JSON list of C-alpha atoms in Angstrom, two decimals:
[
{"chain": "G", "resi": 1, "resn": "MET", "atom": "CA", "xyz": [14.71, 11.01, 5.32]},
{"chain": "G", "resi": 2, "resn": "LYS", "atom": "CA", "xyz": [17.44, 13.46, 4.40]},
{"chain": "G", "resi": 3, "resn": "PHE", "atom": "CA", "xyz": [18.61, 13.80, 0.79]},
{"chain": "G", "resi": 4, "resn": "THR", "atom": "CA", "xyz": [20.09, 16.47, -1.43]},
{"chain": "G", "resi": 5, "resn": "VAL", "atom": "CA", "xyz": [18.06, 17.67, -4.39]},
{"chain": "G", "resi": 6, "resn": "LYS", "atom": "CA", "xyz": [20.73, 16.17, -6.64]},
{"chain": "G", "resi": 7, "resn": "GLU", "atom": "CA", "xyz": [20.25, 12.72, -5.08]},
{"chain": "G", "resi": 8, "resn": "ILE", "atom": "CA", "xyz": [16.47, 12.95, -5.49]},
{"chain": "G", "resi": 9, "resn": "ALA", "atom": "CA", "xyz": [16.82, 13.96, -9.14]},
{"chain": "G", "resi": 10, "resn": "GLU", "atom": "CA", "xyz": [19.08, 10.98, -9.78]},
{"chain": "G", "resi": 11, "resn": "VAL", "atom": "CA", "xyz": [16.53, 8.58, -8.29]},
{"chain": "G", "resi": 12, "resn": "ILE", "atom": "CA", "xyz": [13.68, 9.79, -10.53]},
{"chain": "G", "resi": 13, "resn": "GLY", "atom": "CA", "xyz": [15.67, 10.80, -13.61]},
{"chain": "G", "resi": 14, "resn": "GLY", "atom": "CA", "xyz": [15.01, 14.54, -13.27]},
{"chain": "G", "resi": 15, "resn": "THR", "atom": "CA", "xyz": [17.11, 17.62, -13.99]},
{"chain": "G", "resi": 16, "resn": "VAL", "atom": "CA", "xyz": [17.87, 20.26, -11.36]},
{"chain": "G", "resi": 17, "resn": "GLU", "atom": "CA", "xyz": [17.34, 23.97, -11.83]},
{"chain": "G", "resi": 18, "resn": "GLY", "atom": "CA", "xyz": [18.67, 25.79, -8.81]},
{"chain": "G", "resi": 19, "resn": "ASN", "atom": "CA", "xyz": [20.75, 24.51, -5.88]},
{"chain": "G", "resi": 20, "resn": "PRO", "atom": "CA", "xyz": [21.56, 20.78, -6.31]},
{"chain": "G", "resi": 21, "resn": "GLU", "atom": "CA", "xyz": [23.02, 20.61, -2.79]},
{"chain": "G", "resi": 22, "resn": "ALA", "atom": "CA", "xyz": [19.86, 21.86, -1.07]},
{"chain": "G", "resi": 23, "resn": "VAL", "atom": "CA", "xyz": [18.68, 19.38, 1.58]},
{"chain": "G", "resi": 24, "resn": "VAL", "atom": "CA", "xyz": [15.19, 17.85, 1.65]},
{"chain": "G", "resi": 25, "resn": "SER", "atom": "CA", "xyz": [13.91, 16.01, 4.73]},
{"chain": "G", "resi": 26, "resn": "LYS", "atom": "CA", "xyz": [10.10, 15.87, 4.35]},
{"chain": "G", "resi": 27, "resn": "PHE", "atom": "CA", "xyz": [7.19, 15.87, 1.90]},
{"chain": "G", "resi": 28, "resn": "SER", "atom": "CA", "xyz": [4.99, 18.98, 1.74]},
{"chain": "G", "resi": 29, "resn": "LYS", "atom": "CA", "xyz": [1.94, 20.21, -0.14]},
{"chain": "G", "resi": 30, "resn": "ILE", "atom": "CA", "xyz": [3.01, 23.09, -2.35]},
{"chain": "G", "resi": 31, "resn": "GLU", "atom": "CA", "xyz": [0.48, 25.41, -0.67]},
{"chain": "G", "resi": 32, "resn": "GLN", "atom": "CA", "xyz": [1.76, 24.40, 2.78]},
{"chain": "G", "resi": 33, "resn": "GLY", "atom": "CA", "xyz": [5.45, 24.25, 1.95]},
{"chain": "G", "resi": 34, "resn": "GLU", "atom": "CA", "xyz": [8.09, 24.16, 4.66]},
{"chain": "G", "resi": 35, "resn": "PRO", "atom": "CA", "xyz": [11.86, 24.57, 4.69]},
{"chain": "G", "resi": 36, "resn": "GLU", "atom": "CA", "xyz": [13.50, 21.28, 3.66]},
{"chain": "G", "resi": 37, "resn": "GLY", "atom": "CA", "xyz": [10.14, 20.25, 2.17]},
{"chain": "G", "resi": 38, "resn": "LEU", "atom": "CA", "xyz": [9.70, 18.56, -1.22]},
{"chain": "G", "resi": 39, "resn": "SER", "atom": "CA", "xyz": [6.52, 19.43, -3.16]},
{"chain": "G", "resi": 40, "resn": "PHE", "atom": "CA", "xyz": [5.18, 18.87, -6.67]},
{"chain": "G", "resi": 41, "resn": "LEU", "atom": "CA", "xyz": [3.23, 20.91, -9.21]},
{"chain": "G", "resi": 42, "resn": "ALA", "atom": "CA", "xyz": [1.05, 18.89, -11.57]},
{"chain": "G", "resi": 43, "resn": "ASN", "atom": "CA", "xyz": [-2.26, 20.79, -11.68]},
{"chain": "G", "resi": 44, "resn": "VAL", "atom": "CA", "xyz": [-2.19, 24.25, -13.29]},
{"chain": "G", "resi": 45, "resn": "LYS", "atom": "CA", "xyz": [-4.65, 25.66, -10.73]},
{"chain": "G", "resi": 46, "resn": "TYR", "atom": "CA", "xyz": [-1.88, 25.39, -8.12]},
{"chain": "G", "resi": 47, "resn": "THR", "atom": "CA", "xyz": [0.70, 27.20, -10.24]},
{"chain": "G", "resi": 48, "resn": "HIS", "atom": "CA", "xyz": [0.49, 30.45, -8.27]},
{"chain": "G", "resi": 49, "resn": "TYR", "atom": "CA", "xyz": [1.74, 28.67, -5.15]},
{"chain": "G", "resi": 50, "resn": "ILE", "atom": "CA", "xyz": [5.14, 28.00, -6.70]},
{"chain": "G", "resi": 51, "resn": "TYR", "atom": "CA", "xyz": [5.95, 31.72, -6.50]},
{"chain": "G", "resi": 52, "resn": "GLU", "atom": "CA", "xyz": [5.34, 31.84, -2.76]},
{"chain": "G", "resi": 53, "resn": "THR", "atom": "CA", "xyz": [5.94, 28.32, -1.44]},
{"chain": "G", "resi": 54, "resn": "LYS", "atom": "CA", "xyz": [8.42, 27.83, 1.37]},
{"chain": "G", "resi": 55, "resn": "SER", "atom": "CA", "xyz": [9.30, 24.33, 0.12]},
{"chain": "G", "resi": 56, "resn": "THR", "atom": "CA", "xyz": [12.97, 23.85, -0.62]},
{"chain": "G", "resi": 57, "resn": "ALA", "atom": "CA", "xyz": [12.34, 21.96, -3.87]},
{"chain": "G", "resi": 58, "resn": "VAL", "atom": "CA", "xyz": [9.38, 21.38, -6.21]},
{"chain": "G", "resi": 59, "resn": "LEU", "atom": "CA", "xyz": [8.91, 18.75, -8.90]},
{"chain": "G", "resi": 60, "resn": "VAL", "atom": "CA", "xyz": [7.61, 20.36, -12.10]},
{"chain": "G", "resi": 61, "resn": "LYS", "atom": "CA", "xyz": [6.98, 19.26, -15.67]},
{"chain": "G", "resi": 62, "resn": "LYS", "atom": "CA", "xyz": [9.86, 19.48, -18.08]},
{"chain": "G", "resi": 63, "resn": "ASP", "atom": "CA", "xyz": [8.15, 22.21, -20.09]},
{"chain": "G", "resi": 64, "resn": "PHE", "atom": "CA", "xyz": [7.12, 24.38, -17.13]},
{"chain": "G", "resi": 65, "resn": "VAL", "atom": "CA", "xyz": [7.89, 28.06, -17.81]},
{"chain": "G", "resi": 66, "resn": "PRO", "atom": "CA", "xyz": [7.74, 30.35, -14.74]},
{"chain": "G", "resi": 67, "resn": "THR", "atom": "CA", "xyz": [6.35, 33.83, -15.28]},
{"chain": "G", "resi": 68, "resn": "HIS", "atom": "CA", "xyz": [7.94, 35.21, -12.08]},
{"chain": "G", "resi": 69, "resn": "PRO", "atom": "CA", "xyz": [11.05, 34.33, -10.07]},
{"chain": "G", "resi": 70, "resn": "VAL", "atom": "CA", "xyz": [10.63, 31.20, -7.98]},
{"chain": "G", "resi": 71, "resn": "PRO", "atom": "CA", "xyz": [12.01, 30.94, -4.42]},
{"chain": "G", "resi": 72, "resn": "CYS", "atom": "CA", "xyz": [12.70, 27.20, -4.61]},
{"chain": "G", "resi": 73, "resn": "THR", "atom": "CA", "xyz": [14.86, 24.75, -6.52]},
{"chain": "G", "resi": 74, "resn": "LEU", "atom": "CA", "xyz": [13.06, 23.02, -9.39]},
{"chain": "G", "resi": 75, "resn": "ILE", "atom": "CA", "xyz": [13.38, 19.38, -10.39]},
{"chain": "G", "resi": 76, "resn": "ARG", "atom": "CA", "xyz": [12.11, 18.98, -13.94]},
{"chain": "G", "resi": 77, "resn": "ILE", "atom": "CA", "xyz": [10.52, 15.63, -14.74]},
{"chain": "G", "resi": 78, "resn": "GLU", "atom": "CA", "xyz": [8.09, 14.21, -17.31]},
{"chain": "G", "resi": 79, "resn": "ASP", "atom": "CA", "xyz": [5.36, 13.40, -14.77]},
{"chain": "G", "resi": 80, "resn": "PRO", "atom": "CA", "xyz": [5.75, 15.20, -11.40]},
{"chain": "G", "resi": 81, "resn": "TYR", "atom": "CA", "xyz": [2.75, 13.47, -9.78]},
{"chain": "G", "resi": 82, "resn": "LEU", "atom": "CA", "xyz": [4.02, 9.98, -10.62]},
{"chain": "G", "resi": 83, "resn": "ALA", "atom": "CA", "xyz": [7.58, 10.86, -9.63]},
{"chain": "G", "resi": 84, "resn": "PHE", "atom": "CA", "xyz": [6.35, 12.19, -6.28]},
{"chain": "G", "resi": 85, "resn": "ALA", "atom": "CA", "xyz": [4.41, 8.98, -5.68]},
{"chain": "G", "resi": 86, "resn": "LYS", "atom": "CA", "xyz": [7.52, 6.92, -6.45]},
{"chain": "G", "resi": 87, "resn": "LEU", "atom": "CA", "xyz": [9.58, 8.94, -3.99]},
{"chain": "G", "resi": 88, "resn": "MET", "atom": "CA", "xyz": [6.96, 8.48, -1.26]},
{"chain": "G", "resi": 89, "resn": "THR", "atom": "CA", "xyz": [6.92, 4.74, -1.94]},
{"chain": "G", "resi": 90, "resn": "PHE", "atom": "CA", "xyz": [10.73, 4.63, -1.79]},
{"chain": "G", "resi": 91, "resn": "TYR", "atom": "CA", "xyz": [10.62, 6.46, 1.55]},
{"chain": "G", "resi": 92, "resn": "GLN", "atom": "CA", "xyz": [7.95, 4.13, 2.95]},
{"chain": "G", "resi": 93, "resn": "GLN", "atom": "CA", "xyz": [9.99, 1.08, 1.98]},
{"chain": "G", "resi": 94, "resn": "LYS", "atom": "CA", "xyz": [12.98, 2.52, 3.83]},
{"chain": "G", "resi": 95, "resn": "GLN", "atom": "CA", "xyz": [10.80, 2.64, 6.96]},
{"chain": "G", "resi": 96, "resn": "ASN", "atom": "CA", "xyz": [9.86, -1.05, 6.80]},
{"chain": "G", "resi": 97, "resn": "LYS", "atom": "CA", "xyz": [10.21, -2.84, 10.10]},
{"chain": "G", "resi": 98, "resn": "VAL", "atom": "CA", "xyz": [12.03, -6.13, 10.70]},
{"chain": "G", "resi": 99, "resn": "GLY", "atom": "CA", "xyz": [11.61, -8.55, 13.59]},
{"chain": "G", "resi": 100, "resn": "ILE", "atom": "CA", "xyz": [9.09, -10.82, 15.28]},
{"chain": "G", "resi": 101, "resn": "SER", "atom": "CA", "xyz": [7.23, -9.76, 18.40]},
{"chain": "G", "resi": 102, "resn": "LYS", "atom": "CA", "xyz": [7.46, -12.03, 21.44]},
{"chain": "G", "resi": 103, "resn": "HIS", "atom": "CA", "xyz": [3.70, -11.53, 21.75]},
{"chain": "G", "resi": 104, "resn": "ALA", "atom": "CA", "xyz": [2.93, -13.16, 18.38]},
{"chain": "G", "resi": 105, "resn": "ALA", "atom": "CA", "xyz": [1.52, -16.71, 18.23]},
{"chain": "G", "resi": 106, "resn": "ILE", "atom": "CA", "xyz": [3.18, -18.56, 15.34]},
{"chain": "G", "resi": 107, "resn": "ALA", "atom": "CA", "xyz": [2.81, -22.27, 14.52]},
{"chain": "G", "resi": 108, "resn": "GLU", "atom": "CA", "xyz": [6.07, -24.24, 14.52]},
{"chain": "G", "resi": 109, "resn": "ASP", "atom": "CA", "xyz": [5.88, -25.25, 10.86]},
{"chain": "G", "resi": 110, "resn": "VAL", "atom": "CA", "xyz": [5.37, -21.74, 9.42]},
{"chain": "G", "resi": 111, "resn": "LYS", "atom": "CA", "xyz": [7.89, -21.01, 6.63]},
{"chain": "G", "resi": 112, "resn": "MET", "atom": "CA", "xyz": [9.29, -17.49, 6.48]},
{"chain": "G", "resi": 113, "resn": "GLY", "atom": "CA", "xyz": [11.42, -15.61, 3.99]},
{"chain": "G", "resi": 114, "resn": "GLU", "atom": "CA", "xyz": [13.93, -12.89, 4.81]},
{"chain": "G", "resi": 115, "resn": "ASN", "atom": "CA", "xyz": [13.36, -9.48, 6.43]},
{"chain": "G", "resi": 116, "resn": "ILE", "atom": "CA", "xyz": [9.99, -10.39, 7.96]},
{"chain": "G", "resi": 117, "resn": "TYR", "atom": "CA", "xyz": [8.10, -8.15, 10.37]},
{"chain": "G", "resi": 118, "resn": "ILE", "atom": "CA", "xyz": [5.42, -9.66, 12.64]},
{"chain": "G", "resi": 119, "resn": "GLY", "atom": "CA", "xyz": [3.82, -7.35, 15.21]},
{"chain": "G", "resi": 120, "resn": "ASP", "atom": "CA", "xyz": [2.17, -7.84, 18.58]},
{"chain": "G", "resi": 121, "resn": "PHE", "atom": "CA", "xyz": [-0.71, -10.29, 18.96]},
{"chain": "G", "resi": 122, "resn": "VAL", "atom": "CA", "xyz": [-0.49, -11.66, 15.42]},
{"chain": "G", "resi": 123, "resn": "SER", "atom": "CA", "xyz": [-1.75, -15.24, 15.07]},
{"chain": "G", "resi": 124, "resn": "ILE", "atom": "CA", "xyz": [-0.32, -17.43, 12.30]},
{"chain": "G", "resi": 125, "resn": "ALA", "atom": "CA", "xyz": [-1.65, -20.97, 11.89]},
{"chain": "G", "resi": 126, "resn": "SER", "atom": "CA", "xyz": [-0.01, -24.17, 10.69]},
{"chain": "G", "resi": 127, "resn": "GLY", "atom": "CA", "xyz": [1.13, -24.55, 7.08]},
{"chain": "G", "resi": 128, "resn": "VAL", "atom": "CA", "xyz": [1.50, -20.83, 6.34]},
{"chain": "G", "resi": 129, "resn": "VAL", "atom": "CA", "xyz": [4.21, -19.69, 3.91]},
{"chain": "G", "resi": 130, "resn": "LEU", "atom": "CA", "xyz": [5.47, -16.09, 4.05]},
{"chain": "G", "resi": 131, "resn": "GLY", "atom": "CA", "xyz": [7.67, -14.61, 1.32]},
{"chain": "G", "resi": 132, "resn": "ASN", "atom": "CA", "xyz": [10.50, -12.10, 1.68]},
{"chain": "G", "resi": 133, "resn": "ASN", "atom": "CA", "xyz": [9.90, -8.65, 3.16]},
{"chain": "G", "resi": 134, "resn": "VAL", "atom": "CA", "xyz": [6.38, -9.47, 4.36]},
{"chain": "G", "resi": 135, "resn": "GLN", "atom": "CA", "xyz": [5.06, -6.95, 6.91]},
{"chain": "G", "resi": 136, "resn": "ILE", "atom": "CA", "xyz": [2.33, -8.12, 9.31]},
{"chain": "G", "resi": 137, "resn": "TYR", "atom": "CA", "xyz": [1.12, -5.45, 11.71]},
{"chain": "G", "resi": 138, "resn": "PRO", "atom": "CA", "xyz": [-0.46, -6.10, 15.13]},
{"chain": "G", "resi": 139, "resn": "ASN", "atom": "CA", "xyz": [-3.68, -8.05, 15.64]},
{"chain": "G", "resi": 140, "resn": "CYS", "atom": "CA", "xyz": [-3.65, -9.80, 12.26]},
{"chain": "G", "resi": 141, "resn": "TYR", "atom": "CA", "xyz": [-4.81, -13.41, 11.78]},
{"chain": "G", "resi": 142, "resn": "ILE", "atom": "CA", "xyz": [-3.51, -15.79, 9.11]},
{"chain": "G", "resi": 143, "resn": "GLY", "atom": "CA", "xyz": [-5.29, -19.13, 8.85]},
{"chain": "G", "resi": 144, "resn": "GLU", "atom": "CA", "xyz": [-4.00, -22.58, 7.98]},
{"chain": "G", "resi": 145, "resn": "ASN", "atom": "CA", "xyz": [-2.13, -23.15, 4.70]},
{"chain": "G", "resi": 146, "resn": "VAL", "atom": "CA", "xyz": [-2.22, -19.53, 3.57]},
{"chain": "G", "resi": 147, "resn": "THR", "atom": "CA", "xyz": [0.53, -18.43, 1.18]},
{"chain": "G", "resi": 148, "resn": "ILE", "atom": "CA", "xyz": [1.66, -14.79, 1.09]},
{"chain": "G", "resi": 149, "resn": "GLY", "atom": "CA", "xyz": [4.10, -13.55, -1.56]},
{"chain": "G", "resi": 150, "resn": "ASP", "atom": "CA", "xyz": [7.07, -11.20, -1.36]},
{"chain": "G", "resi": 151, "resn": "ASN", "atom": "CA", "xyz": [6.79, -7.54, -0.33]},
{"chain": "G", "resi": 152, "resn": "THR", "atom": "CA", "xyz": [3.19, -7.83, 0.83]},
{"chain": "G", "resi": 153, "resn": "THR", "atom": "CA", "xyz": [1.91, -5.83, 3.80]},
{"chain": "G", "resi": 154, "resn": "LEU", "atom": "CA", "xyz": [-0.97, -6.59, 6.16]},
{"chain": "G", "resi": 155, "resn": "PHE", "atom": "CA", "xyz": [-1.89, -3.52, 8.20]},
{"chain": "G", "resi": 156, "resn": "PRO", "atom": "CA", "xyz": [-3.46, -3.87, 11.68]},
{"chain": "G", "resi": 157, "resn": "GLY", "atom": "CA", "xyz": [-6.41, -6.19, 12.12]},
{"chain": "G", "resi": 158, "resn": "VAL", "atom": "CA", "xyz": [-6.33, -7.91, 8.72]},
{"chain": "G", "resi": 159, "resn": "LYS", "atom": "CA", "xyz": [-7.74, -11.45, 8.64]},
{"chain": "G", "resi": 160, "resn": "ILE", "atom": "CA", "xyz": [-6.69, -13.99, 5.98]},
{"chain": "G", "resi": 161, "resn": "HIS", "atom": "CA", "xyz": [-8.72, -17.19, 6.31]},
{"chain": "G", "resi": 162, "resn": "HIS", "atom": "CA", "xyz": [-7.45, -20.71, 5.62]},
{"chain": "G", "resi": 163, "resn": "GLY", "atom": "CA", "xyz": [-6.24, -21.81, 2.22]},
{"chain": "G", "resi": 164, "resn": "CYS", "atom": "CA", "xyz": [-6.09, -18.39, 0.58]},
{"chain": "G", "resi": 165, "resn": "VAL", "atom": "CA", "xyz": [-3.29, -17.45, -1.79]},
{"chain": "G", "resi": 166, "resn": "ILE", "atom": "CA", "xyz": [-1.88, -13.91, -1.77]},
{"chain": "G", "resi": 167, "resn": "GLY", "atom": "CA", "xyz": [0.54, -12.63, -4.41]},
{"chain": "G", "resi": 168, "resn": "ASN", "atom": "CA", "xyz": [3.55, -10.32, -4.39]},
{"chain": "G", "resi": 169, "resn": "ASN", "atom": "CA", "xyz": [3.55, -6.56, -3.72]},
{"chain": "G", "resi": 170, "resn": "CYS", "atom": "CA", "xyz": [0.05, -6.45, -2.23]},
{"chain": "G", "resi": 171, "resn": "ASN", "atom": "CA", "xyz": [-1.30, -4.15, 0.48]},
{"chain": "G", "resi": 172, "resn": "PHE", "atom": "CA", "xyz": [-4.19, -4.98, 2.80]},
{"chain": "G", "resi": 173, "resn": "TYR", "atom": "CA", "xyz": [-5.37, -2.06, 4.90]},
{"chain": "G", "resi": 174, "resn": "ALA", "atom": "CA", "xyz": [-6.74, -2.18, 8.43]},
{"chain": "G", "resi": 175, "resn": "GLY", "atom": "CA", "xyz": [-9.66, -4.52, 9.01]},
{"chain": "G", "resi": 176, "resn": "ALA", "atom": "CA", "xyz": [-9.72, -6.16, 5.58]},
{"chain": "G", "resi": 177, "resn": "ILE", "atom": "CA", "xyz": [-11.06, -9.74, 5.66]},
{"chain": "G", "resi": 178, "resn": "ILE", "atom": "CA", "xyz": [-10.03, -12.23, 3.00]},
{"chain": "G", "resi": 179, "resn": "GLY", "atom": "CA", "xyz": [-11.63, -15.65, 2.65]},
{"chain": "G", "resi": 180, "resn": "SER", "atom": "CA", "xyz": [-14.59, -15.44, 4.99]},
{"chain": "G", "resi": 181, "resn": "ASP", "atom": "CA", "xyz": [-17.53, -17.68, 4.02]},
{"chain": "G", "resi": 182, "resn": "GLY", "atom": "CA", "xyz": [-19.55, -16.80, 0.95]},
{"chain": "G", "resi": 183, "resn": "PHE", "atom": "CA", "xyz": [-23.27, -16.17, 1.50]},
{"chain": "G", "resi": 184, "resn": "GLY", "atom": "CA", "xyz": [-24.74, -19.53, 0.44]},
{"chain": "G", "resi": 185, "resn": "PHE", "atom": "CA", "xyz": [-27.96, -21.07, 1.79]},
{"chain": "G", "resi": 186, "resn": "ALA", "atom": "CA", "xyz": [-30.22, -23.75, 0.30]},
{"chain": "G", "resi": 187, "resn": "PRO", "atom": "CA", "xyz": [-34.00, -23.29, 0.87]},
{"chain": "G", "resi": 188, "resn": "GLN", "atom": "CA", "xyz": [-35.78, -26.29, 2.40]},
{"chain": "G", "resi": 189, "resn": "SER", "atom": "CA", "xyz": [-39.38, -27.45, 2.28]},
{"chain": "G", "resi": 190, "resn": "ASP", "atom": "CA", "xyz": [-39.96, -26.32, 5.87]},
{"chain": "G", "resi": 191, "resn": "HIS", "atom": "CA", "xyz": [-39.02, -22.75, 4.85]},
{"chain": "G", "resi": 192, "resn": "GLN", "atom": "CA", "xyz": [-35.75, -22.97, 6.71]},
{"chain": "G", "resi": 193, "resn": "TYR", "atom": "CA", "xyz": [-32.34, -22.59, 5.09]},
{"chain": "G", "resi": 194, "resn": "MET", "atom": "CA", "xyz": [-29.39, -24.98, 5.11]},
{"chain": "G", "resi": 195, "resn": "LYS", "atom": "CA", "xyz": [-25.94, -23.41, 5.19]},
{"chain": "G", "resi": 196, "resn": "ILE", "atom": "CA", "xyz": [-23.92, -24.42, 2.13]},
{"chain": "G", "resi": 197, "resn": "PRO", "atom": "CA", "xyz": [-20.29, -25.11, 3.07]},
{"chain": "G", "resi": 198, "resn": "GLN", "atom": "CA", "xyz": [-17.88, -22.77, 1.28]},
{"chain": "G", "resi": 199, "resn": "LEU", "atom": "CA", "xyz": [-15.03, -25.13, 0.41]},
{"chain": "G", "resi": 200, "resn": "GLY", "atom": "CA", "xyz": [-13.09, -22.92, -2.01]},
{"chain": "G", "resi": 201, "resn": "ASN", "atom": "CA", "xyz": [-10.65, -20.11, -1.34]},
{"chain": "G", "resi": 202, "resn": "VAL", "atom": "CA", "xyz": [-9.60, -16.64, -2.45]},
{"chain": "G", "resi": 203, "resn": "VAL", "atom": "CA", "xyz": [-6.71, -16.10, -4.85]},
{"chain": "G", "resi": 204, "resn": "ILE", "atom": "CA", "xyz": [-5.27, -12.59, -5.00]},
{"chain": "G", "resi": 205, "resn": "GLU", "atom": "CA", "xyz": [-2.68, -11.99, -7.70]},
{"chain": "G", "resi": 206, "resn": "ASP", "atom": "CA", "xyz": [0.27, -9.55, -7.66]},
{"chain": "G", "resi": 207, "resn": "ASN", "atom": "CA", "xyz": [0.15, -5.78, -7.11]},
{"chain": "G", "resi": 208, "resn": "VAL", "atom": "CA", "xyz": [-3.32, -5.68, -5.54]},
{"chain": "G", "resi": 209, "resn": "ASP", "atom": "CA", "xyz": [-4.42, -3.11, -2.95]},
{"chain": "G", "resi": 210, "resn": "VAL", "atom": "CA", "xyz": [-7.40, -3.90, -0.71]},
{"chain": "G", "resi": 211, "resn": "GLY", "atom": "CA", "xyz": [-8.87, -1.01, 1.30]},
{"chain": "G", "resi": 212, "resn": "ALA", "atom": "CA", "xyz": [-9.77, -0.87, 4.97]},
{"chain": "G", "resi": 213, "resn": "ASN", "atom": "CA", "xyz": [-12.74, -3.02, 6.07]},
{"chain": "G", "resi": 214, "resn": "THR", "atom": "CA", "xyz": [-13.14, -4.53, 2.61]},
{"chain": "G", "resi": 215, "resn": "CYS", "atom": "CA", "xyz": [-14.32, -8.17, 2.55]},
{"chain": "G", "resi": 216, "resn": "ILE", "atom": "CA", "xyz": [-13.60, -10.76, -0.14]},
{"chain": "G", "resi": 217, "resn": "ASP", "atom": "CA", "xyz": [-15.54, -14.00, 0.33]},
{"chain": "G", "resi": 218, "resn": "ARG", "atom": "CA", "xyz": [-14.20, -17.46, -0.41]},
{"chain": "G", "resi": 219, "resn": "SER", "atom": "CA", "xyz": [-15.90, -19.45, -3.15]},
{"chain": "G", "resi": 220, "resn": "THR", "atom": "CA", "xyz": [-18.25, -22.38, -2.71]},
{"chain": "G", "resi": 221, "resn": "MET", "atom": "CA", "xyz": [-15.87, -24.45, -4.85]},
{"chain": "G", "resi": 222, "resn": "GLY", "atom": "CA", "xyz": [-12.81, -23.30, -6.75]},
{"chain": "G", "resi": 223, "resn": "SER", "atom": "CA", "xyz": [-11.62, -19.75, -6.15]},
{"chain": "G", "resi": 224, "resn": "THR", "atom": "CA", "xyz": [-12.81, -16.18, -5.86]},
{"chain": "G", "resi": 225, "resn": "ILE", "atom": "CA", "xyz": [-10.12, -14.43, -7.93]},
{"chain": "G", "resi": 226, "resn": "ILE", "atom": "CA", "xyz": [-8.80, -10.87, -7.75]},
{"chain": "G", "resi": 227, "resn": "HIS", "atom": "CA", "xyz": [-6.56, -10.37, -10.76]},
{"chain": "G", "resi": 228, "resn": "LYS", "atom": "CA", "xyz": [-3.20, -8.64, -11.03]},
{"chain": "G", "resi": 229, "resn": "GLY", "atom": "CA", "xyz": [-3.17, -4.89, -10.42]},
{"chain": "G", "resi": 230, "resn": "VAL", "atom": "CA", "xyz": [-6.69, -4.50, -9.00]},
{"chain": "G", "resi": 231, "resn": "LYS", "atom": "CA", "xyz": [-7.17, -1.58, -6.59]},
{"chain": "G", "resi": 232, "resn": "LEU", "atom": "CA", "xyz": [-10.08, -1.73, -4.14]},
{"chain": "G", "resi": 233, "resn": "CYS", "atom": "CA", "xyz": [-11.10, 1.15, -1.86]},
{"chain": "G", "resi": 234, "resn": "ASN", "atom": "CA", "xyz": [-12.57, 0.89, 1.67]},
{"chain": "G", "resi": 235, "resn": "PHE", "atom": "CA", "xyz": [-15.82, -0.88, 2.63]},
{"chain": "G", "resi": 236, "resn": "ILE", "atom": "CA", "xyz": [-16.16, -2.97, -0.53]},
{"chain": "G", "resi": 237, "resn": "GLN", "atom": "CA", "xyz": [-17.80, -6.40, -0.57]},
{"chain": "G", "resi": 238, "resn": "ILE", "atom": "CA", "xyz": [-16.61, -8.92, -3.18]},
{"chain": "G", "resi": 239, "resn": "ALA", "atom": "CA", "xyz": [-19.02, -11.86, -3.18]},
{"chain": "G", "resi": 240, "resn": "HIS", "atom": "CA", "xyz": [-18.10, -15.54, -3.42]},
{"chain": "G", "resi": 241, "resn": "ASN", "atom": "CA", "xyz": [-17.24, -17.02, -6.83]},
{"chain": "G", "resi": 242, "resn": "CYS", "atom": "CA", "xyz": [-16.48, -13.62, -8.40]}
]
């Protein structure tokens, strides 16, 4: 990452106050600013840091009025926090990997889009369909007939069980498990329990984030559904048929 302040302002639609040719090469907290660092100021309780930060540039609100001289270049924008998040996302996308590890086990009939990354010791079963720009990090498992949409990332150790449908622009963080059996048991007259087969699947729509070690169980019949835009943190259990 190495951009001028002017280039950054053009990407997010901001206006520059200071040196437009100053170079930025990293992201920094405003209170821990570094030369060539880019920071943001969105919370008023951090305002005092802008007068002492060593960051090269800081995103600020359009109506920000400094009460002392500032040592950095300002980029004025409507929402500094959101703009900073967009820049970090843009940077992350630039770092996306491409290529298939020789240590991955991939069924012959798997269909893949463009710019795919598949890491070491990934296992992909028969009938899987992968969209464009899918990123699958090491030690992931994708079961039979799973479909994964464009721009979706599976971080290390994610498991997607058979028949599940994953949308576009989703992120699954380390250890997430999608489509494991729902907890279904039928009581019997001898006080034992019969396991009820879970014959459904999990459908995850677009723009969903699933945190590390979160589990989403497949339905008994039909689908467990996570709708568009849902954000789940770590260690969450979504039961079958939800």
